[in-house]
Coordinates of C-alpha atoms in Angstrom, one line a residue:
X298 CA -29.7 24.0 -8.3
X299 CA -26.4 25.8 -7.7
X300 CA -24.4 26.8 -10.8
X301 CA -20.6 26.9 -10.6
X302 CA -17.6 26.2 -12.7
X303 CA -16.5 22.6 -13.0
X304 CA -13.3 23.6 -11.3
X305 CA -15.3 24.9 -8.3
X306 CA -17.4 21.7 -8.3
X307 CA -14.1 19.6 -8.2
X308 CA -12.8 21.6 -5.2
X309 CA -16.1 21.3 -3.3
X310 CA -16.0 17.5 -3.9
X311 CA -12.4 17.4 -2.5
X312 CA -13.6 18.9 0.7
X313 CA -16.5 16.6 1.1
X314 CA -14.2 13.6 0.5
X315 CA -12.2 14.7 3.4
X316 CA -9.3 16.7 1.7
X317 CA -8.0 19.7 3.6
X318 CA -4.4 19.8 2.3
X319 CA -3.0 20.0 -1.2
X320 CA 0.5 20.2 -2.6
X321 CA 1.4 21.6 -6.0
X322 CA 2.6 24.2 -8.4
X323 CA 0.2 26.5 -10.3
X324 CA 0.4 27.3 -14.0
X325 CA -1.6 28.8 -16.8
X326 CA -3.7 25.7 -17.6
X327 CA -4.6 24.9 -14.0
X328 CA -5.2 28.5 -12.8
X329 CA -9.0 28.1 -12.9
X330 CA -8.7 25.3 -10.4
X331 CA -6.4 27.4 -8.2
X332 CA -8.9 30.3 -8.4
X333 CA -11.6 27.8 -7.1
X334 CA -9.3 26.7 -4.3
X335 CA -8.8 30.3 -3.2
X336 CA -12.5 31.2 -3.5
X337 CA -13.8 28.1 -1.8
X338 CA -11.3 28.0 1.2
X339 CA -10.9 25.1 3.5
X340 CA -8.0 23.5 1.7
X341 CA -4.5 24.7 2.6
X342 CA -2.0 24.6 -0.2
X343 CA 1.8 24.0 0.1
X344 CA 3.7 25.4 -2.9
X345 CA 6.4 22.9 -4.0
X346 CA 9.6 23.8 -5.9
X347 CA 9.2 20.8 -8.3
X348 CA 6.0 19.0 -9.3
X349 CA 7.6 15.6 -8.7
X350 CA 8.4 16.9 -5.2
X351 CA 4.7 17.8 -4.7
X352 CA 3.7 14.3 -5.7
X353 CA 6.0 12.8 -3.1
X354 CA 4.7 15.3 -0.5
X355 CA 1.2 13.9 -1.3
X356 CA 2.5 10.4 -0.8
X357 CA 4.1 11.2 2.6
X358 CA 0.8 12.9 3.6
X359 CA -1.3 9.9 2.7
X360 CA 1.1 7.4 4.4
X361 CA 1.0 9.2 7.8
X362 CA -2.6 8.7 9.0
X363 CA -5.4 6.2 8.1
X364 CA -7.9 7.7 5.7
X365 CA -5.5 10.5 4.4
X366 CA -5.5 11.1 0.7
X367 CA -2.8 13.4 -0.5
X368 CA -3.6 15.7 -3.4
X369 CA -1.0 17.0 -5.9
X370 CA -1.9 19.7 -8.4
X371 CA 0.0 20.9 -11.5
X372 CA -0.4 22.5 -14.8
X373 CA -0.3 20.9 -18.3
X374 CA 2.5 19.3 -20.1
X375 CA 5.7 18.8 -18.0
X376 CA 3.8 19.1 -14.6
X377 CA 2.0 15.9 -15.4
X378 CA 5.1 14.0 -16.6
X379 CA 6.9 15.2 -13.5
X380 CA 4.2 13.5 -11.5
X381 CA 4.7 10.1 -13.1
X382 CA 7.4 9.0 -10.6
X383 CA 5.1 9.9 -7.7
X384 CA 2.3 8.0 -9.3
X385 CA 4.5 5.0 -9.9
X386 CA 5.7 5.1 -6.3
X387 CA 2.2 5.3 -5.0
X388 CA 0.9 2.5 -7.3
X389 CA 3.7 0.2 -6.3
X390 CA 3.1 0.6 -2.6
X391 CA -0.8 0.7 -2.8
X392 CA -0.9 4.4 -1.7
X393 CA -4.0 6.5 -2.7
X394 CA -3.0 10.0 -4.0
X395 CA -4.9 12.2 -6.4
X396 CA -3.0 14.1 -9.0
X397 CA -4.9 16.9 -10.8
X398 CA -3.4 18.4 -13.9
X399 CA -4.4 21.2 -16.2
X400 CA -4.7 20.7 -19.9
X401 CA -4.8 22.7 -23.1
X402 CA -8.3 23.5 -24.4
X403 CA -10.2 20.5 -25.8
X404 CA -10.2 21.9 -29.3
X405 CA -6.4 21.8 -29.6
X406 CA -5.4 18.8 -27.5
X407 CA -4.3 16.9 -30.6
X408 CA -2.9 19.9 -32.5
X409 CA 0.5 20.1 -30.8
X410 CA -0.5 23.0 -28.7
X411 CA 1.9 24.4 -26.1
X412 CA 2.4 21.9 -23.3
X413 CA -0.4 19.7 -24.5
X414 CA 0.5 16.1 -23.9
X415 CA -1.7 13.0 -23.6
X416 CA -0.9 12.7 -19.9
X417 CA -3.8 10.2 -19.3
X418 CA -2.2 7.7 -21.7
X419 CA 1.2 8.2 -20.1
X420 CA -0.1 7.8 -16.5
X421 CA -2.5 4.9 -17.1
X422 CA 0.0 2.1 -16.4
X423 CA 0.8 3.5 -13.0
X424 CA -2.7 4.5 -11.8
X425 CA -6.1 2.9 -11.0
X426 CA -7.6 5.5 -13.3
X427 CA -6.2 8.2 -15.5
X428 CA -8.6 10.3 -17.5
X429 CA -8.8 13.6 -19.5
X430 CA -12.3 15.0 -18.8
X431 CA -13.7 16.4 -22.1
X432 CA -17.2 17.2 -20.9
X433 CA -17.6 19.6 -17.9
X434 CA -20.8 17.9 -16.7
X435 CA -18.8 14.8 -16.1
X436 CA -16.3 16.4 -13.6
X437 CA -18.3 15.7 -10.5
X438 CA -18.8 12.0 -11.5
X439 CA -15.2 11.6 -12.4
X440 CA -14.0 13.0 -9.1
X441 CA -16.5 10.9 -7.2
X442 CA -15.4 7.8 -9.0
X443 CA -11.7 8.7 -8.4
X444 CA -12.2 8.6 -4.6
X445 CA -14.2 5.4 -4.8
X446 CA -11.4 3.7 -6.8
X447 CA -8.6 5.1 -4.6
X448 CA -10.2 3.6 -1.5
X449 CA -11.6 0.4 -2.9
X450 CA -9.8 -3.0 -3.2
X451 CA -6.1 -2.5 -3.4
X452 CA -5.6 1.3 -2.8
X453 CA -3.8 3.3 -5.4
X454 CA -3.4 6.6 -7.2
X455 CA -5.6 8.4 -9.8
X456 CA -4.8 11.2 -12.2
X457 CA -7.5 13.6 -13.5
X458 CA -6.6 15.8 -16.3
X459 CA -8.8 19.0 -16.8
X460 CA -8.7 21.0 -20.0
X461 CA -8.8 24.7 -19.2
X462 CA -12.1 25.3 -21.0
X463 CA -13.6 22.4 -19.1
X464 CA -12.6 23.9 -15.8
X465 CA -14.1 27.3 -16.7
X466 CA -17.5 25.9 -18.0
X467 CA -20.4 26.4 -15.6
X468 CA -22.4 23.3 -14.6
X469 CA -25.3 22.5 -12.3
X470 CA -24.0 21.0 -9.1
X471 CA -25.3 20.8 -5.6
X472 CA -22.4 20.3 -3.1
X473 CA -24.7 20.1 -0.1
X474 CA -26.3 16.8 -1.2
X475 CA -23.0 15.3 -2.5
X476 CA -22.3 11.8 -1.1
X477 CA -19.1 9.7 -1.5
X478 CA -19.6 6.4 -3.2
X479 CA -19.5 3.3 -0.9
X480 CA -16.0 1.8 -0.7
X481 CA -15.6 -1.8 -1.8
X482 CA -13.3 -4.2 0.1
X483 CA -13.4 -8.0 -0.4
X484 CA -13.9 -9.8 2.9
X485 CA -13.0 -13.3 3.9
X486 CA -15.6 -15.8 4.9
X487 CA -15.6 -17.7 8.2
X488 CA -15.1 -21.0 6.3
X489 CA -12.0 -19.5 4.6
X490 CA -10.6 -18.3 7.9
X491 CA -11.3 -21.6 9.7
X492 CA -9.5 -23.5 6.9
X493 CA -6.5 -21.2 7.1
X494 CA -6.4 -21.4 10.9
X495 CA -6.7 -25.2 10.7
X496 CA -3.6 -25.2 8.5
X497 CA -1.7 -23.0 10.9
X498 CA -2.7 -25.2 13.9
X499 CA -1.4 -28.2 12.0
X500 CA 2.1 -26.7 11.7
X501 CA 4.9 -27.1 14.2
X502 CA 6.8 -23.9 13.4
X503 CA 4.5 -21.3 11.9
X504 CA 5.1 -17.7 11.1
X505 CA 3.0 -14.7 10.1
X506 CA 4.4 -12.5 7.4
X507 CA 2.8 -9.1 8.0
X508 CA 2.7 -6.7 5.0
X509 CA 1.9 -3.1 4.2
X510 CA -1.7 -4.1 3.6
X511 CA -2.2 -4.4 7.3
X512 CA -1.0 -0.8 7.7
X513 CA -3.3 0.4 4.9
X514 CA -6.2 -1.4 6.6
X515 CA -5.4 0.1 10.0
X516 CA -5.3 -3.4 11.4
X517 CA -2.1 -3.5 13.4
X518 CA -3.8 -4.0 16.7
X519 CA -5.8 -6.9 15.3
X520 CA -2.6 -8.5 13.9
X521 CA -0.9 -8.3 17.3
X522 CA -3.9 -9.7 19.0
X523 CA -4.1 -12.7 16.6
X524 CA -0.4 -13.4 17.0
X525 CA -0.8 -13.3 20.8
X526 CA -3.8 -15.6 20.7
X527 CA -2.0 -18.2 18.6
X528 CA 1.5 -17.7 19.9
X529 CA 2.7 -17.3 16.4
X530 CA 5.9 -15.2 15.7
X531 CA 5.5 -12.4 13.3
X532 CA 7.9 -11.3 10.4
X533 CA 7.0 -7.8 9.4
X534 CA 7.9 -6.9 5.8
X535 CA 9.7 -3.6 5.1
X536 CA 6.3 -2.0 4.3
X537 CA 4.7 -3.6 7.3
X538 CA 7.4 -2.7 9.8
X539 CA 5.7 -1.3 12.9
X540 CA 2.5 -3.4 12.8
X541 CA 3.9 -5.3 15.8
X542 CA 6.4 -3.4 18.1
X543 CA 10.0 -4.3 17.7
X544 CA 10.3 -5.2 21.4
X545 CA 7.2 -7.5 21.3
X546 CA 7.9 -11.1 22.4
X547 CA 6.5 -12.3 19.1
X548 CA 8.4 -10.0 16.8
X549 CA 10.7 -12.4 14.9
X550 CA 12.6 -9.7 12.9
X551 CA 12.6 -9.0 9.2
X552 CA 13.5 -11.4 6.4
X553 CA 15.2 -10.8 3.1
X554 CA 18.3 -10.2 1.1
X555 CA 19.0 -6.7 2.3
X556 CA 16.6 -5.1 4.8
X557 CA 16.6 -8.1 7.1
X558 CA 18.0 -9.3 10.5
X559 CA 20.3 -12.2 11.0
X560 CA 17.9 -13.7 13.5
X561 CA 14.9 -13.0 11.2
X562 CA 16.3 -15.0 8.3
X563 CA 17.5 -17.8 10.7
X564 CA 14.0 -18.1 12.2
X565 CA 12.3 -18.1 8.8
X566 CA 14.6 -20.9 7.5
X567 CA 13.5 -23.0 10.5
X568 CA 9.7 -22.5 9.8
X569 CA 7.4 -25.0 8.2
X570 CA 4.3 -22.8 7.6
X571 CA 3.8 -19.1 6.6
X572 CA 0.6 -17.1 6.7
X573 CA 1.1 -14.0 4.6
X574 CA -1.3 -11.1 5.2
X575 CA -1.4 -8.0 3.1
X576 CA 2.1 -8.7 1.6
X577 CA 3.2 -9.2 -2.0
X578 CA 6.2 -11.5 -1.7
X579 CA 8.6 -8.8 -2.9
X580 CA 11.7 -10.2 -4.5
X581 CA 14.1 -8.5 -2.0
X582 CA 12.1 -10.1 0.8
X583 CA 12.0 -13.6 -0.7
X584 CA 15.1 -13.9 -2.8
X585 CA 15.3 -17.2 -4.6
X586 CA 11.9 -18.7 -4.5
X587 CA 13.2 -22.3 -4.3
X588 CA 15.0 -21.4 -1.1
X589 CA 12.2 -19.3 0.3
X590 CA 9.4 -21.9 -0.3
X591 CA 11.3 -25.1 0.3
X592 CA 9.6 -27.3 3.0
X593 CA 7.0 -24.7 3.8
X594 CA 3.2 -24.5 3.4
X595 CA 1.9 -21.1 2.5
X596 CA -1.4 -19.3 3.0
X597 CA -1.8 -15.9 1.3
X598 CA -4.4 -13.3 2.2
X599 CA -4.5 -10.2 0.0
X600 CA -7.1 -7.5 -0.9
X601 CA -6.2 -7.9 -4.6
X602 CA -7.4 -11.3 -6.0
X603 CA -4.8 -11.3 -8.8
X604 CA -2.0 -10.8 -6.4
X605 CA -2.6 -14.3 -5.1
X606 CA -0.3 -16.6 -7.2
X607 CA 1.4 -13.7 -8.9
X608 CA 4.9 -14.6 -7.5
X609 CA 4.3 -18.2 -6.5
X610 CA 1.3 -20.4 -6.0
X611 CA 0.3 -20.6 -2.3
X612 CA -1.2 -23.7 -0.8
X613 CA -4.3 -21.7 0.0
X614 CA -5.3 -18.1 -1.0
X615 CA -7.9 -15.8 0.4
X616 CA -9.0 -12.5 -1.3
X617 CA -9.7 -10.2 1.5
X618 CA -9.0 -6.8 3.1
X619 CA -6.5 -7.4 5.9
X620 CA -8.8 -5.9 8.5
X621 CA -11.8 -8.0 7.5
X622 CA -9.7 -11.1 7.6
X623 CA -8.0 -10.3 10.9
X624 CA -11.3 -9.6 12.6
X625 CA -12.4 -13.1 11.7
X626 CA -9.0 -14.6 12.5
X627 CA -9.2 -13.1 16.0
X628 CA -12.9 -14.2 16.4
X629 CA -12.2 -17.8 15.5
X630 CA -8.9 -18.0 17.4
X631 CA -10.6 -16.7 20.6
X632 CA -13.3 -19.4 20.2
X633 CA -10.6 -22.1 19.7
X634 CA -8.7 -20.9 22.7
X635 CA -11.8 -21.0 24.9
X636 CA -12.3 -24.6 23.7
X637 CA -8.6 -25.5 24.3
X638 CA -8.0 -26.2 20.6
X639 CA -4.9 -24.0 20.0
X640 CA -1.5 -25.6 20.1
X641 CA 1.1 -24.3 22.6
X642 CA 3.7 -22.3 20.7
X643 CA 5.8 -21.3 23.7
X644 CA 8.9 -23.2 22.8
X645 CA 8.8 -22.1 19.1
X646 CA 8.3 -18.4 20.0
X647 CA 11.1 -18.6 22.6
X648 CA 13.5 -20.1 20.1
X649 CA 12.9 -17.0 17.8
X650 CA 13.8 -14.7 20.7
X651 CA 16.8 -16.8 21.5
X652 CA 18.1 -16.2 17.9
X653 CA 17.3 -12.5 18.4
X654 CA 19.5 -12.4 21.5
X655 CA 22.4 -14.2 19.9
X656 CA 22.5 -13.3 16.1
X657 CA 23.1 -9.5 16.1
X658 CA 25.1 -7.1 14.0
X659 CA 27.7 -4.8 15.5
X660 CA 26.8 -1.1 15.7
X661 CA 29.4 0.3 18.1
X662 CA 32.5 1.5 16.3
X663 CA 34.9 4.4 17.3
X664 CA 36.4 4.8 13.9
X665 CA 37.0 8.3 12.4
X666 CA 35.8 8.9 9.7
X667 CA 32.9 7.1 11.3
X668 CA 31.2 3.9 10.2
X669 CA 27.5 4.2 9.3
X670 CA 26.5 1.6 11.9
X671 CA 27.4 4.0 14.7
X672 CA 25.0 6.6 13.3
X673 CA 22.0 4.3 13.7
X674 CA 23.1 3.3 17.2
X675 CA 23.1 7.0 18.2
X676 CA 19.7 7.5 16.4
X677 CA 18.3 4.7 18.5
X678 CA 19.4 6.6 21.6
X679 CA 18.2 10.0 20.5
X680 CA 14.9 9.3 18.9
X681 CA 12.2 7.4 20.8
X682 CA 9.2 5.1 19.9
X683 CA 7.1 8.1 18.8
X684 CA 9.5 8.9 16.0
X685 CA 8.2 8.8 12.4
X686 CA 11.2 7.7 10.2
X687 CA 11.0 8.6 6.5
X688 CA 13.4 7.1 3.9
X689 CA 13.5 5.7 0.4
X690 CA 16.5 3.7 -1.0
X691 CA 20.3 3.1 -0.8
X692 CA 22.7 1.7 1.8
X693 CA 21.4 4.3 4.2
X694 CA 17.9 2.8 4.1
X695 CA 19.2 -0.8 4.1
X696 CA 21.4 -0.2 7.1
X697 CA 18.6 1.8 8.8
X698 CA 16.2 -1.1 8.4
X699 CA 18.7 -3.5 9.9
X700 CA 19.6 -1.3 12.9
X701 CA 16.9 1.1 13.8
X702 CA 13.8 0.3 15.9
X703 CA 10.1 0.9 15.0
X704 CA 7.3 0.4 17.4
X705 CA 4.2 1.7 15.8
X706 CA 2.5 1.5 12.3
X707 CA 3.2 4.4 10.0
X708 CA 6.3 5.2 11.9
X709 CA 8.6 3.7 9.2
X710 CA 7.4 5.5 6.0
X711 CA 9.4 4.0 3.2
X712 CA 9.0 4.1 -0.6
X713 CA 9.2 0.3 -1.2
X714 CA 8.8 -0.8 -4.8
X715 CA 9.9 2.2 -6.8
X716 CA 12.7 3.5 -4.6
X717 CA 13.3 6.8 -6.4
X718 CA 16.2 8.9 -5.3
X719 CA 15.1 12.3 -4.1
X720 CA 11.9 10.9 -2.5
X721 CA 13.0 11.4 1.1
X722 CA 13.0 15.3 1.4
X723 CA 9.5 15.9 -0.1
X724 CA 8.0 12.8 1.5
X725 CA 9.3 14.0 5.0
X726 CA 7.7 17.4 4.3
X727 CA 4.4 15.6 3.6
X728 CA 4.6 13.6 6.7
X729 CA 5.4 16.6 8.9
X730 CA 2.6 18.5 7.3
X731 CA 0.2 15.7 8.1
X732 CA 1.4 15.4 11.7
X733 CA 2.8 18.8 12.7
X734 CA 3.5 17.8 16.3
X735 CA 5.4 14.6 15.5
X736 CA 9.1 13.9 15.7
X737 CA 9.8 13.3 12.0
X738 CA 13.3 12.0 11.2
X739 CA 14.3 11.6 7.6
X740 CA 17.3 9.4 6.5
X741 CA 19.3 9.8 3.3
X742 CA 22.6 9.1 1.7
X743 CA 24.2 12.1 0.0
X744 CA 22.9 11.3 -3.5
X745 CA 19.3 10.8 -2.4
X746 CA 19.6 14.1 -0.5
X747 CA 20.9 16.0 -3.5
X748 CA 18.2 14.8 -6.0
X749 CA 15.5 17.1 -4.7
X750 CA 17.4 19.3 -2.3
X751 CA 15.5 22.3 -3.5
X752 CA 12.4 21.1 -1.6
X753 CA 14.1 22.1 1.6
X754 CA 13.1 25.6 0.8
X755 CA 9.5 24.5 1.0
X756 CA 10.0 23.5 4.6
X757 CA 11.7 26.9 5.3
X758 CA 8.9 28.9 3.5
X759 CA 6.0 27.0 5.1
X760 CA 7.6 26.4 8.5
X761 CA 7.5 22.6 8.3
X762 CA 10.2 21.3 10.8
X763 CA 11.8 17.9 10.8
X764 CA 15.3 16.4 11.4
X765 CA 17.1 15.0 8.4
X766 CA 20.0 12.6 9.1
X767 CA 22.4 12.7 6.1
X768 CA 25.0 10.0 5.9
X769 CA 27.7 11.2 3.5
X770 CA 30.4 9.1 2.0
X771 CA 30.5 10.9 -1.4
X772 CA 29.6 7.7 -3.2
X773 CA 26.7 6.0 -4.8
X774 CA 27.1 3.4 -2.1
X775 CA 24.6 0.8 -3.0
X776 CA 25.5 0.9 -6.7
X777 CA 29.2 0.7 -5.8
X778 CA 28.6 -2.3 -3.7
X779 CA 26.6 -4.0 -6.4
X780 CA 29.4 -3.3 -8.9
X781 CA 31.7 -5.5 -6.9
X782 CA 30.1 -8.4 -8.8
X783 CA 31.5 -6.9 -12.0
X784 CA 34.9 -6.1 -10.5
X785 CA 34.4 -2.4 -11.3
X786 CA 34.1 0.9 -9.4
X787 CA 32.8 3.0 -12.3
X788 CA 30.9 6.3 -12.4
X789 CA 29.7 6.0 -8.7
X790 CA 32.3 8.2 -7.1
X791 CA 31.0 11.7 -6.1
X792 CA 34.4 12.8 -4.8
X793 CA 35.8 16.2 -5.7
X794 CA 37.7 19.0 -4.2
X795 CA 35.3 21.9 -3.6
X796 CA 37.2 25.1 -4.3
X797 CA 34.8 27.0 -2.0
X798 CA 35.1 24.5 0.9
X799 CA 38.6 23.0 1.0
X800 CA 38.1 21.8 4.6
X801 CA 35.7 19.1 3.2
X802 CA 38.6 17.4 1.5
X803 CA 37.2 14.7 -0.9
X804 CA 33.6 15.1 0.2
X805 CA 32.7 17.7 -2.5
X806 CA 29.3 19.2 -1.9
X807 CA 29.0 21.5 1.1
X808 CA 25.6 20.4 2.2
X809 CA 25.7 22.7 5.2
X810 CA 26.0 25.8 3.1
X811 CA 23.4 24.6 0.6
X812 CA 20.9 23.8 3.4
X813 CA 21.5 27.2 5.0
X814 CA 21.1 28.9 1.6
X815 CA 17.7 27.3 1.3
X816 CA 16.6 28.7 4.7
X817 CA 17.3 25.7 6.9
X818 CA 19.7 24.8 9.7
X819 CA 22.5 22.3 9.4
X820 CA 25.1 20.6 11.5
X821 CA 28.2 18.7 10.3
X822 CA 29.5 15.9 12.5
X823 CA 32.9 14.1 11.9
X824 CA 33.4 12.4 15.3
X825 CA 31.0 9.6 16.3
X826 CA 31.2 10.7 19.9
X827 CA 29.5 14.0 18.9
X828 CA 26.5 12.5 17.2
X829 CA 24.3 12.4 20.2
X830 CA 24.8 16.0 21.1
X831 CA 24.2 16.9 17.4
X832 CA 20.8 15.1 17.3
X833 CA 19.7 16.9 20.5
X834 CA 20.7 20.2 19.1
X835 CA 18.9 19.4 15.9
X836 CA 15.7 18.7 17.7
X837 CA 16.0 22.0 19.6
X838 CA 16.7 24.0 16.4
X839 CA 13.7 22.4 14.6
X840 CA 11.4 23.3 17.5
X841 CA 12.8 26.9 17.8
X842 CA 12.9 27.8 14.1
X843 CA 10.2 25.5 12.6
X844 CA 12.4 24.6 9.6
X845 CA 14.1 21.4 8.5
X846 CA 17.4 20.7 10.3
X847 CA 20.1 18.6 8.7
X848 CA 22.6 16.5 10.6
X849 CA 25.3 15.5 8.2
X850 CA 27.5 12.6 9.4
X851 CA 30.8 12.3 7.5
X852 CA 31.3 8.6 6.9
X853 CA 34.3 6.5 5.9
X854 CA 34.3 6.4 2.1
X855 CA 33.6 2.6 1.7
X856 CA 31.4 0.4 3.9
X857 CA 29.7 -2.7 2.7
X858 CA 26.4 -3.3 4.4
X859 CA 25.3 -6.9 5.0
X860 CA 23.3 -8.4 2.2
X861 CA 23.1 -11.5 0.0
X862 CA 25.2 -11.5 -3.1
X863 CA 23.6 -14.7 -4.4
X864 CA 19.9 -13.8 -4.2
X865 CA 19.6 -16.3 -1.4
X866 CA 18.3 -15.5 2.1
X867 CA 20.3 -18.4 3.6
X868 CA 23.5 -16.9 2.2
X869 CA 23.8 -13.3 3.5
X870 CA 27.3 -11.9 3.6
X871 CA 28.3 -10.1 6.8
X872 CA 31.0 -7.7 5.6
X873 CA 31.7 -6.3 9.0
X874 CA 32.4 -8.2 12.3
X875 CA 29.2 -9.3 13.9
X876 CA 28.4 -8.5 17.6
X877 CA 30.5 -10.7 19.9
X878 CA 29.8 -8.9 23.2
X879 CA 27.0 -6.7 24.6
X880 CA 29.0 -3.5 24.1
X881 CA 29.1 -4.2 20.3
X882 CA 25.3 -3.6 20.0
X883 CA 24.2 -1.5 23.0
X884 CA 20.9 -0.4 21.5
X885 CA 19.7 -3.9 20.3
X886 CA 16.2 -4.7 21.5
X887 CA 17.4 -7.8 23.2
X888 CA 20.7 -7.8 25.1
X889 CA 23.3 -9.9 23.3
X890 CA 23.7 -13.3 24.8
X891 CA 27.2 -14.8 24.5

């Protein structure tokens, strides 16, 4: 039997579980693990500037390809507490990441030793497992269990805390015979699927709400096939965007209070049956439940049994992995079609596309300073279906979801439930690391961009190129818009006169100089007519220099983006004029019908 340190055993297990990339920051209490990483080889490491940044890089890495598990490594004390936001973000969106922390020696953990904190207790509410390993011989089993838990049921993150003496202790471990534990996923039965499909067939105006669970299960093709077989329009959630292409005849648009389409909400309000698959009925999707559920029958399919009924009681619930359920949905639907037992949904599906062609928002404005809508119009022109968009929160994300187009799963990579400012830069680096040949385009407002701006240096150091679209209005735009309900505009204004850049006027921070100082390239655009050329230049610069390239669009200071102010999806306020002629929305998926 081979003898090795527990830290080396942990690294060998990582490799046999499919890990070949890690993100992190070394420190005294985790140095034995880093020594094992170096000695073992086979896992490339990206040095972050902040451990929270490393955790978001791990998230971006996981979200890019099916089967990926991002790994974040840090030392004891504040490194672990810095990871909590990443763990919360991953937990909320069902994203498996593994965070490994160092810890003070076991003998002094409870003696207020330097940087000794009970990180397992702190992390437990936002992980599937958080444990401080006190016996070196348990390290292999704990890591084996971690991967089993991350992949089983509803995916999610794990934190393993390793005291330095545990890492250094030699144990017996044979990596050559190591085997991952079988992954558990609940699976629907044929009887359950037949009942759900019978309920769908009995409806006149059914919809499928397709959530992020379909992305996690790598089941987008099955979802599209099932929709085509039954002729049922599909409403992707924000986390499920891309499971059916935006230009598909059965894509009905998104629904919700903020990241929604006019036509999506209108079609949903006409529906009488909803089949939710891999979704969690998030409050910004549903709004007021009495409005959302009125007059509709619901079937909910989710991998997590306790998710069914958590928000509201469906008429029928099925605990199942989305892929397992959709395989059966397709099988049964194909049999029914062969027997002529599927209703004709042509008229209902056509009505959804008619709304799509008539209920559009305007994107084409010539104003200077520019309106944000024009930025997304030019992004649609510059970046094709292969683009992987990365964003987190704010008016920039909300407007982007209303106006951009996504055609493939994992091409809208969004932090959904947690929405932490600063997430976008490190997550984009994780995405670009996972798919080095992809066109990765990040989207931020100025405040999100400033939160973890130091991580741009990681892209410069490690040659990780992507394009970052920065829409700058020198405001906390979403919070300012929310403060309208309180008749205030308080502590949300980022405006100041920069003594080193008077040409910026009220826009304060010189993002171009900061980005260049961190080793990146940056372009500032003030005229909407110059956006297209700037995006093309940014793509060339990223390819040439292999660093992040920022395109900063200077916006008008105040723009209110369409959303409900009453928590009601039937009452969304359009603050700007809607599209009234085709030239108002030239990049819409369907040409405007007037």
